[in-house]
Amino acid sequence: MPRPRLTLYFDLHSPYSYLAFYLIHTSPVFKQCDVTYVPVLLVAFIKAVGLQPPWGSPTKPSYMTTDITRWARDYDIPWTPGWPANYPFKSTTLKVERFLVACSRECQQQYPNVIAALYHAFWVEKKAVQLSEVYEPIAADVLGQETAQKVIERSSTEEVKNLLKHNTDQCIASGSPGVPWIRAVNPQGQEECYWGFDHLGQAAQHLGLGKLKGPHL
């Protein structure tokens, strides 16, 4: 019987995607399935599906801080309250998401560790990983300078630009209203999709995995 498969569509810009990535990447529950991490561009969802950024509301950003802090506490996920430098409007994640696409092609084995390092810098250390002068040294620490430079060069190619657009279009076409978007295929070949960190428990159940430890999932 084939192993269950989970695909996480994510943008570093999304704090809930960070929570989802961290739990999928570190929990022994998800070691039982094949996981694929797919970078997308969240700002494209604004035009495509009418996604409204939380900063359009006077109360959502404050509530998000409270909500994410609770989730992080309950699942022992590293988190520092507050927002990263240059977040949300001073710079987009376009370049760093392209970098991650290139990394997924250039160095697949180290790719999850690069995501983890960038997420930690962004959401725990609150660094502006949207900027090349921030994300490139972090990647070099994980990959080594030579490999990191290859990924940096590849990230500006038309191939990678088209792949990021393809990833985003594919995610939207599958019914996603935003990220994190989770596609789960169980050993019987049945697929279900879930939006949001708070649905990881349902995804694990569909995949036939063990129950996640925590009060809400």
Tab-separated table of C-alpha atoms in Angstrom:
chain	number	residue	atom	x	y	z
A	1	MET	CA	0.000	0.000	0.000
A	2	PRO	CA	1.444	3.442	-0.895
A	3	ARG	CA	2.430	5.908	1.797
A	4	PRO	CA	0.069	8.791	2.518
A	5	ARG	CA	1.042	12.104	0.883
A	6	LEU	CA	0.731	15.656	2.180
A	7	THR	CA	1.389	18.842	0.213
A	8	LEU	CA	1.717	22.168	2.043
A	9	TYR	CA	1.306	25.325	-0.033
A	10	PHE	CA	2.852	28.220	1.868
A	11	ASP	CA	4.181	31.760	1.780
A	12	LEU	CA	6.675	32.940	4.407
A	13	HIS	CA	4.440	36.006	4.760
A	14	SER	CA	1.727	33.905	6.455
A	15	PRO	CA	2.250	33.283	10.197
A	16	TYR	CA	-0.296	30.462	10.146
A	17	SER	CA	1.728	28.817	7.369
A	18	TYR	CA	4.705	29.019	9.723
A	19	LEU	CA	2.754	27.172	12.417
A	20	ALA	CA	1.676	24.508	9.925
A	21	PHE	CA	5.172	24.058	8.514
A	22	TYR	CA	6.761	23.789	11.940
A	23	LEU	CA	4.370	21.099	13.144
A	24	ILE	CA	4.528	19.105	9.898
A	25	HIS	CA	8.322	19.378	9.792
A	26	THR	CA	8.942	18.393	13.424
A	27	SER	CA	6.065	16.168	14.562
A	28	PRO	CA	6.700	12.408	14.479
A	29	VAL	CA	3.106	12.010	13.319
A	30	PHE	CA	3.945	13.414	9.878
A	31	LYS	CA	7.128	11.336	9.519
A	32	GLN	CA	4.762	8.558	8.452
A	33	CYS	CA	3.866	10.304	5.182
A	34	ASP	CA	5.598	11.849	2.188
A	35	VAL	CA	5.584	15.651	2.487
A	36	THR	CA	6.029	18.234	-0.272
A	37	TYR	CA	6.450	21.945	0.485
A	38	VAL	CA	5.273	24.220	-2.329
A	39	PRO	CA	6.031	27.973	-2.268
A	40	VAL	CA	3.282	30.274	-3.570
A	41	LEU	CA	2.785	34.045	-3.678
A	42	LEU	CA	0.091	35.083	-1.231
A	43	VAL	CA	-0.485	38.562	-2.692
A	44	ALA	CA	-1.780	36.908	-5.876
A	45	PHE	CA	-4.763	35.631	-3.909
A	46	ILE	CA	-5.999	39.198	-3.348
A	47	LYS	CA	-6.874	39.645	-7.007
A	48	ALA	CA	-7.633	36.008	-7.828
A	49	VAL	CA	-10.051	35.113	-5.006
A	50	GLY	CA	-10.667	38.424	-3.241
A	51	LEU	CA	-8.587	37.553	-0.187
A	52	GLN	CA	-8.619	40.513	2.191
A	53	PRO	CA	-5.480	41.206	4.248
A	54	PRO	CA	-6.144	41.381	7.996
A	55	TRP	CA	-4.855	44.982	8.063
A	56	GLY	CA	-8.091	46.037	6.413
A	57	SER	CA	-9.767	45.470	9.784
A	58	PRO	CA	-9.101	47.505	12.942
A	59	THR	CA	-9.321	44.397	15.157
A	60	LYS	CA	-7.915	41.440	13.190
A	61	PRO	CA	-4.160	42.137	13.606
A	62	SER	CA	-4.476	42.363	17.381
A	63	TYR	CA	-6.564	39.202	17.536
A	64	MET	CA	-4.127	37.364	15.258
A	65	THR	CA	-1.275	38.078	17.680
A	66	THR	CA	-3.318	36.639	20.537
A	67	ASP	CA	-4.464	33.646	18.509
A	68	ILE	CA	-1.023	32.734	17.133
A	69	THR	CA	0.552	33.121	20.576
A	70	ARG	CA	-1.987	30.641	21.984
A	71	TRP	CA	-1.416	28.108	19.191
A	72	ALA	CA	2.362	28.401	19.583
A	73	ARG	CA	2.110	27.900	23.348
A	74	ASP	CA	-0.183	24.881	23.033
A	75	TYR	CA	2.059	23.111	20.507
A	76	ASP	CA	5.431	24.296	21.807
A	77	ILE	CA	6.213	26.192	18.595
A	78	PRO	CA	8.879	28.916	18.824
A	79	TRP	CA	7.211	32.306	18.505
A	80	THR	CA	7.856	35.917	19.434
A	81	PRO	CA	4.780	38.192	19.600
A	82	GLY	CA	4.813	41.138	17.221
A	83	TRP	CA	5.451	41.601	13.521
A	84	PRO	CA	8.698	41.210	11.553
A	85	ALA	CA	10.693	44.120	10.188
A	86	ASN	CA	9.246	45.639	6.984
A	87	TYR	CA	6.007	43.693	7.567
A	88	PRO	CA	3.505	43.703	5.971
A	89	PHE	CA	3.684	46.357	3.239
A	90	LYS	CA	7.233	47.701	2.893
A	91	SER	CA	8.441	44.692	0.901
A	92	THR	CA	6.834	41.577	-0.569
A	93	THR	CA	8.039	37.994	-0.371
A	94	LEU	CA	8.304	37.685	-4.165
A	95	LYS	CA	12.098	37.314	-4.309
A	96	VAL	CA	12.440	34.996	-1.324
A	97	GLU	CA	9.584	32.786	-2.563
A	98	ARG	CA	11.367	32.537	-5.927
A	99	PHE	CA	14.512	31.650	-4.003
A	100	LEU	CA	12.624	28.836	-2.278
A	101	VAL	CA	11.317	27.536	-5.609
A	102	ALA	CA	14.891	27.439	-6.902
A	103	CYS	CA	16.051	25.759	-3.693
A	104	SER	CA	13.380	23.056	-4.053
A	105	ARG	CA	14.881	22.206	-7.457
A	106	GLU	CA	18.557	22.719	-6.723
A	107	CYS	CA	18.946	21.033	-3.317
A	108	GLN	CA	15.888	18.986	-2.372
A	109	GLN	CA	17.388	17.298	0.684
A	110	GLN	CA	18.378	20.573	2.365
A	111	TYR	CA	15.305	22.457	1.179
A	112	PRO	CA	13.133	21.858	4.309
A	113	ASN	CA	15.990	23.064	6.523
A	114	VAL	CA	16.243	26.276	4.497
A	115	ILE	CA	12.506	26.875	4.956
A	116	ALA	CA	12.873	26.227	8.690
A	117	ALA	CA	15.780	28.673	9.002
A	118	LEU	CA	13.956	31.415	7.099
A	119	TYR	CA	10.753	30.917	9.074
A	120	HIS	CA	12.680	31.087	12.353
A	121	ALA	CA	14.401	34.296	11.291
A	122	PHE	CA	11.093	35.814	10.155
A	123	TRP	CA	8.654	34.834	12.885
A	124	VAL	CA	10.896	34.258	15.908
A	125	GLU	CA	13.745	36.723	15.356
A	126	LYS	CA	11.471	39.109	13.394
A	127	LYS	CA	14.035	39.737	10.655
A	128	ALA	CA	12.998	41.080	7.247
A	129	VAL	CA	13.583	37.868	5.278
A	130	GLN	CA	11.772	39.448	2.316
A	131	LEU	CA	15.072	41.226	1.594
A	132	SER	CA	17.905	39.519	-0.261
A	133	GLU	CA	20.502	40.966	2.102
A	134	VAL	CA	18.727	39.103	4.916
A	135	TYR	CA	17.700	35.772	3.370
A	136	GLU	CA	20.866	35.134	1.354
A	137	PRO	CA	23.252	34.899	4.364
A	138	ILE	CA	20.740	32.686	6.194
A	139	ALA	CA	20.595	30.341	3.205
A	140	ALA	CA	24.390	30.303	2.968
A	141	ASP	CA	24.606	29.194	6.606
A	142	VAL	CA	22.415	26.178	5.781
A	143	LEU	CA	23.593	25.329	2.274
A	144	GLY	CA	27.145	26.604	2.195
A	145	GLN	CA	28.200	29.607	0.150
A	146	GLU	CA	28.751	27.795	-3.154
A	147	THR	CA	25.380	26.021	-3.223
A	148	ALA	CA	23.555	29.097	-1.962
A	149	GLN	CA	25.020	31.143	-4.797
A	150	LYS	CA	23.786	28.599	-7.356
A	151	VAL	CA	20.293	28.841	-5.886
A	152	ILE	CA	20.423	32.654	-5.853
A	153	GLU	CA	21.386	32.724	-9.524
A	154	ARG	CA	18.706	30.220	-10.470
A	155	SER	CA	16.032	32.158	-8.563
A	156	SER	CA	16.121	34.987	-11.117
A	157	THR	CA	15.580	32.730	-14.146
A	158	GLU	CA	12.379	32.637	-16.184
A	159	GLU	CA	12.064	28.963	-15.274
A	160	VAL	CA	11.718	29.782	-11.577
A	161	LYS	CA	9.499	32.820	-12.133
A	162	ASN	CA	7.126	30.641	-14.156
A	163	LEU	CA	7.228	27.864	-11.579
A	164	LEU	CA	6.201	30.211	-8.761
A	165	LYS	CA	3.316	31.455	-10.880
A	166	HIS	CA	2.386	27.864	-11.739
A	167	ASN	CA	2.461	26.851	-8.063
A	168	THR	CA	0.228	29.775	-7.145
A	169	ASP	CA	-2.216	29.185	-9.992
A	170	GLN	CA	-2.359	25.460	-9.170
A	171	CYS	CA	-3.086	26.195	-5.510
A	172	ILE	CA	-5.867	28.640	-6.386
A	173	ALA	CA	-7.335	26.275	-9.002
A	174	SER	CA	-7.558	23.498	-6.405
A	175	GLY	CA	-9.975	25.639	-4.388
A	176	SER	CA	-7.669	27.409	-1.972
A	177	PRO	CA	-8.894	30.718	-0.472
A	178	GLY	CA	-5.446	31.357	1.037
A	179	VAL	CA	-2.550	29.677	2.850
A	180	PRO	CA	-1.649	27.425	4.486
A	181	TRP	CA	-3.410	25.132	2.008
A	182	ILE	CA	-3.008	21.427	2.663
A	183	ARG	CA	-3.657	18.662	0.160
A	184	ALA	CA	-3.795	15.217	1.770
A	185	VAL	CA	-3.932	11.920	-0.158
A	186	ASN	CA	-4.452	8.795	1.953
A	187	PRO	CA	-3.124	5.311	1.087
A	188	GLN	CA	-6.408	4.555	-0.688
A	189	GLY	CA	-5.774	7.462	-3.069
A	190	GLN	CA	-8.555	9.653	-1.642
A	191	GLU	CA	-7.719	13.372	-1.601
A	192	GLU	CA	-9.006	16.025	0.779
A	193	CYS	CA	-7.960	19.691	1.037
A	194	TYR	CA	-7.818	21.845	4.147
A	195	TRP	CA	-7.315	25.566	4.728
A	196	GLY	CA	-5.557	26.702	7.863
A	197	PHE	CA	-3.292	25.431	10.614
A	198	ASP	CA	-6.309	24.556	12.733
A	199	HIS	CA	-7.267	21.779	10.280
A	200	LEU	CA	-4.031	19.815	10.546
A	201	GLY	CA	-5.715	17.362	12.909
A	202	GLN	CA	-8.346	16.581	10.291
A	203	ALA	CA	-5.639	16.164	7.650
A	204	ALA	CA	-3.743	13.720	9.874
A	205	GLN	CA	-6.932	11.767	10.494
A	206	HIS	CA	-7.684	11.549	6.757
A	207	LEU	CA	-4.133	10.313	6.115
A	208	GLY	CA	-4.535	7.584	8.716
A	209	LEU	CA	-1.843	9.004	10.983
A	210	GLY	CA	-1.766	9.230	14.764
A	211	LYS	CA	-3.515	11.966	16.701
A	212	LEU	CA	-1.615	15.194	17.126
A	213	LYS	CA	-0.781	16.069	20.714
A	214	GLY	CA	-2.431	19.286	21.806
A	215	PRO	CA	-5.722	20.682	23.087
A	216	HIS	CA	-7.320	21.754	19.806
A	217	LEU	CA	-6.171	19.513	16.936
